[in-house]
């Protein structure tokens, strides 16, 4: 049966959290850069573990970040070197078997689009948040985007399933926001992915859990 496989991006297709990665590089020369980066990572971990409302996490992380357009442009190129090992081959095998694939991220398309294009995703197969700029400064995000709030991946996955006309959709990801797409019925199955970061609440709830890309390959393709 032809399926739609929906992949999370940060700590799944990429071996980093893209926003944290961008901020870490932008703040590398700032006097308080290390402290701000640590605060950002703590907020990310809380959000991915379901301990902090996702929109609150996003708001607080962007407030810490102070990103500029040049920092975003620099990070989006650097992120092309951060693909999770083995994902290119897995995606190729899935496509060869007739599966459709999509990438859904609570991160920002402004950062991850080139890396996802390198993985073979067309722009129409990518769903993510978008920065709002004022001049050269990032001042916020598109609040109308369902991916900017907790539970937002469910309607996005449902819309992709309808768009691709697939009877079965499988969600793959490391965070509770990914599990929610399955819990709310948009995805028919869910595979937790711990090949980059293991979120214990996700491992505890996931019907299936892959500790590596090889395990994910076996679960998806046998």
C-alpha positions as YAML, in Angstrom:
chain: A
units: angstrom
residues:
- id: 1
  name: UNK
  ca: [0.00, 0.00, 0.00]
- id: 2
  name: UNK
  ca: [1.30, 3.45, -0.95]
- id: 3
  name: UNK
  ca: [1.66, 5.63, 2.14]
- id: 4
  name: UNK
  ca: [2.44, 9.17, 3.15]
- id: 5
  name: UNK
  ca: [5.40, 9.32, 5.53]
- id: 6
  name: UNK
  ca: [5.56, 12.63, 7.37]
- id: 7
  name: UNK
  ca: [8.90, 13.48, 8.95]
- id: 8
  name: UNK
  ca: [9.65, 15.97, 11.68]
- id: 9
  name: UNK
  ca: [12.71, 18.07, 10.84]
- id: 10
  name: UNK
  ca: [14.69, 19.18, 13.90]
- id: 11
  name: UNK
  ca: [16.46, 16.27, 15.65]
- id: 12
  name: UNK
  ca: [15.00, 13.93, 13.03]
- id: 13
  name: UNK
  ca: [15.90, 14.82, 9.43]
- id: 14
  name: UNK
  ca: [18.48, 17.21, 10.87]
- id: 15
  name: UNK
  ca: [20.85, 16.26, 13.67]
- id: 16
  name: UNK
  ca: [20.36, 19.65, 15.35]
- id: 17
  name: UNK
  ca: [17.54, 21.93, 16.48]
- id: 18
  name: UNK
  ca: [17.65, 24.51, 13.70]
- id: 19
  name: UNK
  ca: [16.63, 27.57, 15.70]
- id: 20
  name: UNK
  ca: [19.04, 26.74, 18.52]
- id: 21
  name: UNK
  ca: [21.75, 26.15, 15.92]
- id: 22
  name: UNK
  ca: [21.11, 29.53, 14.28]
- id: 23
  name: UNK
  ca: [21.13, 31.36, 17.60]
- id: 24
  name: UNK
  ca: [24.25, 29.59, 18.86]
- id: 25
  name: UNK
  ca: [26.18, 30.79, 15.82]
- id: 26
  name: UNK
  ca: [24.69, 34.27, 15.95]
- id: 27
  name: UNK
  ca: [25.58, 34.65, 19.63]
- id: 28
  name: UNK
  ca: [29.02, 33.02, 19.45]
- id: 29
  name: UNK
  ca: [30.77, 36.40, 19.78]
- id: 30
  name: UNK
  ca: [28.30, 38.03, 22.19]
- id: 31
  name: UNK
  ca: [29.46, 38.49, 25.81]
- id: 32
  name: UNK
  ca: [26.39, 36.67, 27.14]
- id: 33
  name: UNK
  ca: [26.13, 34.29, 24.17]
- id: 34
  name: UNK
  ca: [26.79, 31.06, 26.06]
- id: 35
  name: UNK
  ca: [24.24, 31.89, 28.77]
- id: 36
  name: UNK
  ca: [21.55, 32.84, 26.24]
- id: 37
  name: UNK
  ca: [22.23, 29.70, 24.20]
- id: 38
  name: UNK
  ca: [21.85, 27.52, 27.31]
- id: 39
  name: UNK
  ca: [18.53, 29.20, 28.16]
- id: 40
  name: UNK
  ca: [17.33, 28.61, 24.62]
- id: 41
  name: UNK
  ca: [18.23, 24.91, 24.72]
- id: 42
  name: UNK
  ca: [16.41, 24.46, 28.03]
- id: 43
  name: UNK
  ca: [13.26, 25.99, 26.54]
- id: 44
  name: UNK
  ca: [13.54, 23.74, 23.48]
- id: 45
  name: UNK
  ca: [13.84, 20.63, 25.63]
- id: 46
  name: UNK
  ca: [10.82, 21.64, 27.72]
- id: 47
  name: UNK
  ca: [8.73, 22.22, 24.61]
- id: 48
  name: UNK
  ca: [9.74, 18.94, 22.94]
- id: 49
  name: UNK
  ca: [8.99, 17.01, 26.13]
- id: 50
  name: UNK
  ca: [5.53, 18.59, 26.34]
- id: 51
  name: UNK
  ca: [6.36, 20.50, 29.53]
- id: 52
  name: UNK
  ca: [5.90, 23.95, 27.98]
- id: 53
  name: UNK
  ca: [3.24, 25.23, 25.60]
- id: 54
  name: UNK
  ca: [4.81, 25.28, 22.15]
- id: 55
  name: UNK
  ca: [3.84, 28.87, 21.31]
- id: 56
  name: UNK
  ca: [5.20, 30.09, 24.64]
- id: 57
  name: UNK
  ca: [8.41, 28.20, 23.91]
- id: 58
  name: UNK
  ca: [8.62, 29.82, 20.47]
- id: 59
  name: UNK
  ca: [7.98, 33.31, 21.81]
- id: 60
  name: UNK
  ca: [10.56, 32.98, 24.57]
- id: 61
  name: UNK
  ca: [13.18, 31.45, 22.29]
- id: 62
  name: UNK
  ca: [12.84, 34.23, 19.70]
- id: 63
  name: UNK
  ca: [13.02, 36.86, 22.44]
- id: 64
  name: UNK
  ca: [16.34, 35.38, 23.56]
- id: 65
  name: UNK
  ca: [17.62, 35.00, 20.01]
- id: 66
  name: UNK
  ca: [17.67, 38.52, 18.60]
- id: 67
  name: UNK
  ca: [18.19, 37.13, 15.09]
- id: 68
  name: UNK
  ca: [18.95, 39.25, 12.03]
- id: 69
  name: UNK
  ca: [18.47, 38.48, 8.35]
- id: 70
  name: UNK
  ca: [22.21, 37.97, 7.87]
- id: 71
  name: UNK
  ca: [22.30, 35.49, 10.78]
- id: 72
  name: UNK
  ca: [19.38, 33.58, 9.24]
- id: 73
  name: UNK
  ca: [21.06, 33.51, 5.82]
- id: 74
  name: UNK
  ca: [24.30, 32.25, 7.37]
- id: 75
  name: UNK
  ca: [22.54, 29.55, 9.40]
- id: 76
  name: UNK
  ca: [20.45, 28.25, 6.50]
- id: 77
  name: UNK
  ca: [23.64, 27.47, 4.58]
- id: 78
  name: UNK
  ca: [25.38, 25.91, 7.61]
- id: 79
  name: UNK
  ca: [22.34, 23.71, 8.24]
- id: 80
  name: UNK
  ca: [22.90, 22.01, 4.91]
- id: 81
  name: UNK
  ca: [25.85, 20.24, 6.58]
- id: 82
  name: UNK
  ca: [23.66, 18.97, 9.45]
- id: 83
  name: UNK
  ca: [21.63, 16.22, 7.77]
- id: 84
  name: UNK
  ca: [21.11, 13.15, 9.94]
- id: 85
  name: UNK
  ca: [23.33, 10.38, 8.63]
- id: 86
  name: UNK
  ca: [21.39, 7.77, 6.67]
- id: 87
  name: UNK
  ca: [18.31, 9.88, 6.03]
- id: 88
  name: UNK
  ca: [19.16, 10.53, 2.38]
- id: 89
  name: UNK
  ca: [19.25, 6.79, 1.68]
- id: 90
  name: UNK
  ca: [16.09, 6.11, 3.70]
- id: 91
  name: UNK
  ca: [14.12, 8.80, 1.89]
- id: 92
  name: UNK
  ca: [15.36, 7.51, -1.46]
- id: 93
  name: UNK
  ca: [14.25, 3.97, -0.59]
- id: 94
  name: UNK
  ca: [10.83, 5.18, 0.54]
- id: 95
  name: UNK
  ca: [10.29, 7.12, -2.67]
- id: 96
  name: UNK
  ca: [11.50, 4.20, -4.77]
- id: 97
  name: UNK
  ca: [8.84, 1.99, -3.14]
- id: 98
  name: UNK
  ca: [6.14, 4.47, -4.17]
- id: 99
  name: UNK
  ca: [5.66, 6.25, -0.87]
- id: 100
  name: UNK
  ca: [5.11, 9.98, -0.68]
- id: 101
  name: UNK
  ca: [7.15, 11.89, 1.89]
- id: 102
  name: UNK
  ca: [6.64, 15.26, 3.52]
- id: 103
  name: UNK
  ca: [8.49, 17.34, 6.10]
- id: 104
  name: UNK
  ca: [6.55, 19.14, 8.83]
- id: 105
  name: UNK
  ca: [8.42, 21.37, 11.26]
- id: 106
  name: UNK
  ca: [7.76, 23.60, 14.21]
- id: 107
  name: UNK
  ca: [10.98, 25.29, 13.13]
- id: 108
  name: UNK
  ca: [11.30, 27.89, 10.41]
- id: 109
  name: UNK
  ca: [11.26, 27.36, 6.66]
- id: 110
  name: UNK
  ca: [13.58, 30.38, 6.41]
- id: 111
  name: UNK
  ca: [16.25, 28.20, 8.06]
- id: 112
  name: UNK
  ca: [15.58, 24.63, 6.92]
- id: 113
  name: UNK
  ca: [14.38, 24.89, 3.31]
- id: 114
  name: UNK
  ca: [17.81, 24.48, 1.61]
- id: 115
  name: UNK
  ca: [18.69, 21.44, 3.74]
- id: 116
  name: UNK
  ca: [15.31, 19.86, 3.00]
- id: 117
  name: UNK
  ca: [15.72, 20.56, -0.71]
- id: 118
  name: UNK
  ca: [19.07, 18.72, -0.49]
- id: 119
  name: UNK
  ca: [17.14, 15.74, 0.94]
- id: 120
  name: UNK
  ca: [14.89, 15.77, -2.12]
- id: 121
  name: UNK
  ca: [11.85, 17.54, -0.68]
- id: 122
  name: UNK
  ca: [10.03, 19.82, -3.09]
- id: 123
  name: UNK
  ca: [8.79, 23.06, -1.59]
- id: 124
  name: UNK
  ca: [5.22, 21.77, -1.81]
- id: 125
  name: UNK
  ca: [6.20, 18.89, 0.48]
- id: 126
  name: UNK
  ca: [7.48, 21.21, 3.23]
- id: 127
  name: UNK
  ca: [5.38, 22.80, 5.98]
- id: 128
  name: UNK
  ca: [7.01, 25.00, 8.65]
- id: 129
  name: UNK
  ca: [6.76, 28.28, 10.51]
- id: 130
  name: UNK
  ca: [7.90, 31.57, 8.99]
- id: 131
  name: UNK
  ca: [9.76, 34.48, 10.53]
- id: 132
  name: UNK
  ca: [8.32, 37.98, 10.49]
- id: 133
  name: UNK
  ca: [10.97, 40.59, 9.72]
- id: 134
  name: UNK
  ca: [11.10, 44.31, 10.39]
- id: 135
  name: UNK
  ca: [13.92, 45.62, 8.28]
- id: 136
  name: UNK
  ca: [16.81, 43.24, 8.98]
- id: 137
  name: UNK
  ca: [15.52, 42.05, 12.35]
- id: 138
  name: UNK
  ca: [13.41, 39.00, 13.15]
- id: 139
  name: UNK
  ca: [10.60, 40.39, 15.30]
- id: 140
  name: UNK
  ca: [8.28, 37.39, 15.50]
- id: 141
  name: UNK
  ca: [6.53, 34.68, 13.51]
- id: 142
  name: UNK
  ca: [3.35, 34.14, 11.51]
- id: 143
  name: UNK
  ca: [0.77, 33.51, 14.22]
- id: 144
  name: UNK
  ca: [-1.83, 32.31, 11.72]
- id: 145
  name: UNK
  ca: [0.29, 29.28, 10.93]
- id: 146
  name: UNK
  ca: [-1.08, 26.27, 12.87]
- id: 147
  name: UNK
  ca: [2.51, 25.05, 13.39]
- id: 148
  name: UNK
  ca: [3.12, 28.00, 15.71]
- id: 149
  name: UNK
  ca: [0.91, 26.50, 18.43]
- id: 150
  name: UNK
  ca: [0.62, 23.30, 20.41]
- id: 151
  name: UNK
  ca: [-1.31, 20.63, 18.54]
- id: 152
  name: UNK
  ca: [-0.71, 22.38, 15.23]
- id: 153
  name: UNK
  ca: [0.90, 19.45, 13.47]
- id: 154
  name: UNK
  ca: [-2.36, 17.49, 13.49]
- id: 155
  name: UNK
  ca: [-4.30, 19.74, 11.07]
- id: 156
  name: UNK
  ca: [-1.22, 20.12, 8.89]
- id: 157
  name: UNK
  ca: [-0.71, 16.36, 8.63]
- id: 158
  name: UNK
  ca: [-4.43, 15.91, 7.93]
- id: 159
  name: UNK
  ca: [-4.26, 18.46, 5.12]
- id: 160
  name: UNK
  ca: [-1.19, 16.76, 3.61]
- id: 161
  name: UNK
  ca: [-2.91, 13.37, 3.75]
- id: 162
  name: UNK
  ca: [-5.85, 14.83, 1.84]
- id: 163
  name: UNK
  ca: [-3.57, 16.64, -0.62]
- id: 164
  name: UNK
  ca: [-1.62, 13.48, -1.46]
- id: 165
  name: UNK
  ca: [-4.77, 11.33, -1.41]
- id: 166
  name: UNK
  ca: [-3.18, 8.64, 0.72]
- id: 167
  name: UNK
  ca: [-5.23, 6.18, 2.81]
- id: 168
  name: UNK
  ca: [-2.44, 5.87, 5.38]
- id: 169
  name: UNK
  ca: [-0.16, 8.48, 6.97]
- id: 170
  name: UNK
  ca: [2.72, 7.70, 9.32]
- id: 171
  name: UNK
  ca: [4.29, 10.42, 11.48]
- id: 172
  name: UNK
  ca: [7.97, 10.14, 12.42]
- id: 173
  name: UNK
  ca: [9.59, 12.43, 14.98]
- id: 174
  name: UNK
  ca: [11.32, 12.96, 18.28]
- id: 175
  name: UNK
  ca: [8.93, 15.31, 20.07]
- id: 176
  name: UNK
  ca: [5.54, 15.38, 21.73]
- id: 177
  name: UNK
  ca: [4.34, 17.76, 19.01]
- id: 178
  name: UNK
  ca: [4.89, 14.87, 16.58]
- id: 179
  name: UNK
  ca: [3.11, 12.35, 18.79]
- id: 180
  name: UNK
  ca: [0.14, 14.74, 19.02]
- id: 181
  name: UNK
  ca: [-0.48, 14.36, 15.26]
- id: 182
  name: UNK
  ca: [-1.09, 10.66, 15.89]
- id: 183
  name: UNK
  ca: [-2.92, 11.15, 19.20]
- id: 184
  name: UNK
  ca: [-5.37, 13.54, 17.51]
- id: 185
  name: UNK
  ca: [-6.03, 11.10, 14.66]
- id: 186
  name: UNK
  ca: [-4.39, 12.96, 11.79]
- id: 187
  name: UNK
  ca: [-1.66, 10.32, 11.42]
- id: 188
  name: UNK
  ca: [-2.65, 6.66, 11.39]
- id: 189
  name: UNK
  ca: [0.58, 5.57, 13.03]
- id: 190
  name: UNK
  ca: [3.54, 7.12, 14.83]
- id: 191
  name: UNK
  ca: [7.18, 6.15, 15.14]
- id: 192
  name: UNK
  ca: [9.19, 7.95, 17.79]
- id: 193
  name: UNK
  ca: [12.73, 8.70, 16.67]
- id: 194
  name: UNK
  ca: [15.59, 8.74, 19.15]
- id: 195
  name: UNK
  ca: [18.54, 8.67, 16.78]
- id: 196
  name: UNK
  ca: [19.46, 12.27, 17.62]
- id: 197
  name: UNK
  ca: [17.74, 13.02, 20.93]
- id: 198
  name: UNK
  ca: [15.65, 10.72, 23.10]
- id: 199
  name: UNK
  ca: [12.61, 12.41, 24.66]
- id: 200
  name: UNK
  ca: [11.52, 10.04, 27.40]
- id: 201
  name: UNK
  ca: [7.81, 11.08, 27.34]
- id: 202
  name: UNK
  ca: [7.79, 10.26, 23.61]
- id: 203
  name: UNK
  ca: [9.49, 6.90, 24.05]
- id: 204
  name: UNK
  ca: [6.99, 6.03, 26.79]
- id: 205
  name: UNK
  ca: [3.96, 6.76, 24.59]
- id: 206
  name: UNK
  ca: [5.11, 5.86, 21.07]
- id: 207
  name: UNK
  ca: [3.56, 2.69, 19.60]
- id: 208
  name: UNK
  ca: [6.96, 2.13, 17.95]
- id: 209
  name: UNK
  ca: [10.33, 3.70, 18.68]
- id: 210
  name: UNK
  ca: [13.48, 3.75, 16.55]
- id: 211
  name: UNK
  ca: [16.80, 4.32, 18.29]
- id: 212
  name: UNK
  ca: [18.62, 4.79, 14.97]
- id: 213
  name: UNK
  ca: [18.04, 5.41, 11.28]
- id: 214
  name: UNK
  ca: [18.71, 1.71, 10.65]
- id: 215
  name: UNK
  ca: [15.90, 0.77, 13.05]
- id: 216
  name: UNK
  ca: [13.66, 3.36, 11.38]
- id: 217
  name: UNK
  ca: [14.47, 1.81, 8.00]
- id: 218
  name: UNK
  ca: [13.42, -1.63, 9.27]
- id: 219
  name: UNK
  ca: [10.18, -0.30, 10.77]
- id: 220
  name: UNK
  ca: [9.20, 1.55, 7.60]
- id: 221
  name: UNK
  ca: [10.46, -0.84, 4.94]
- id: 222
  name: UNK
  ca: [10.95, -4.19, 6.64]
...
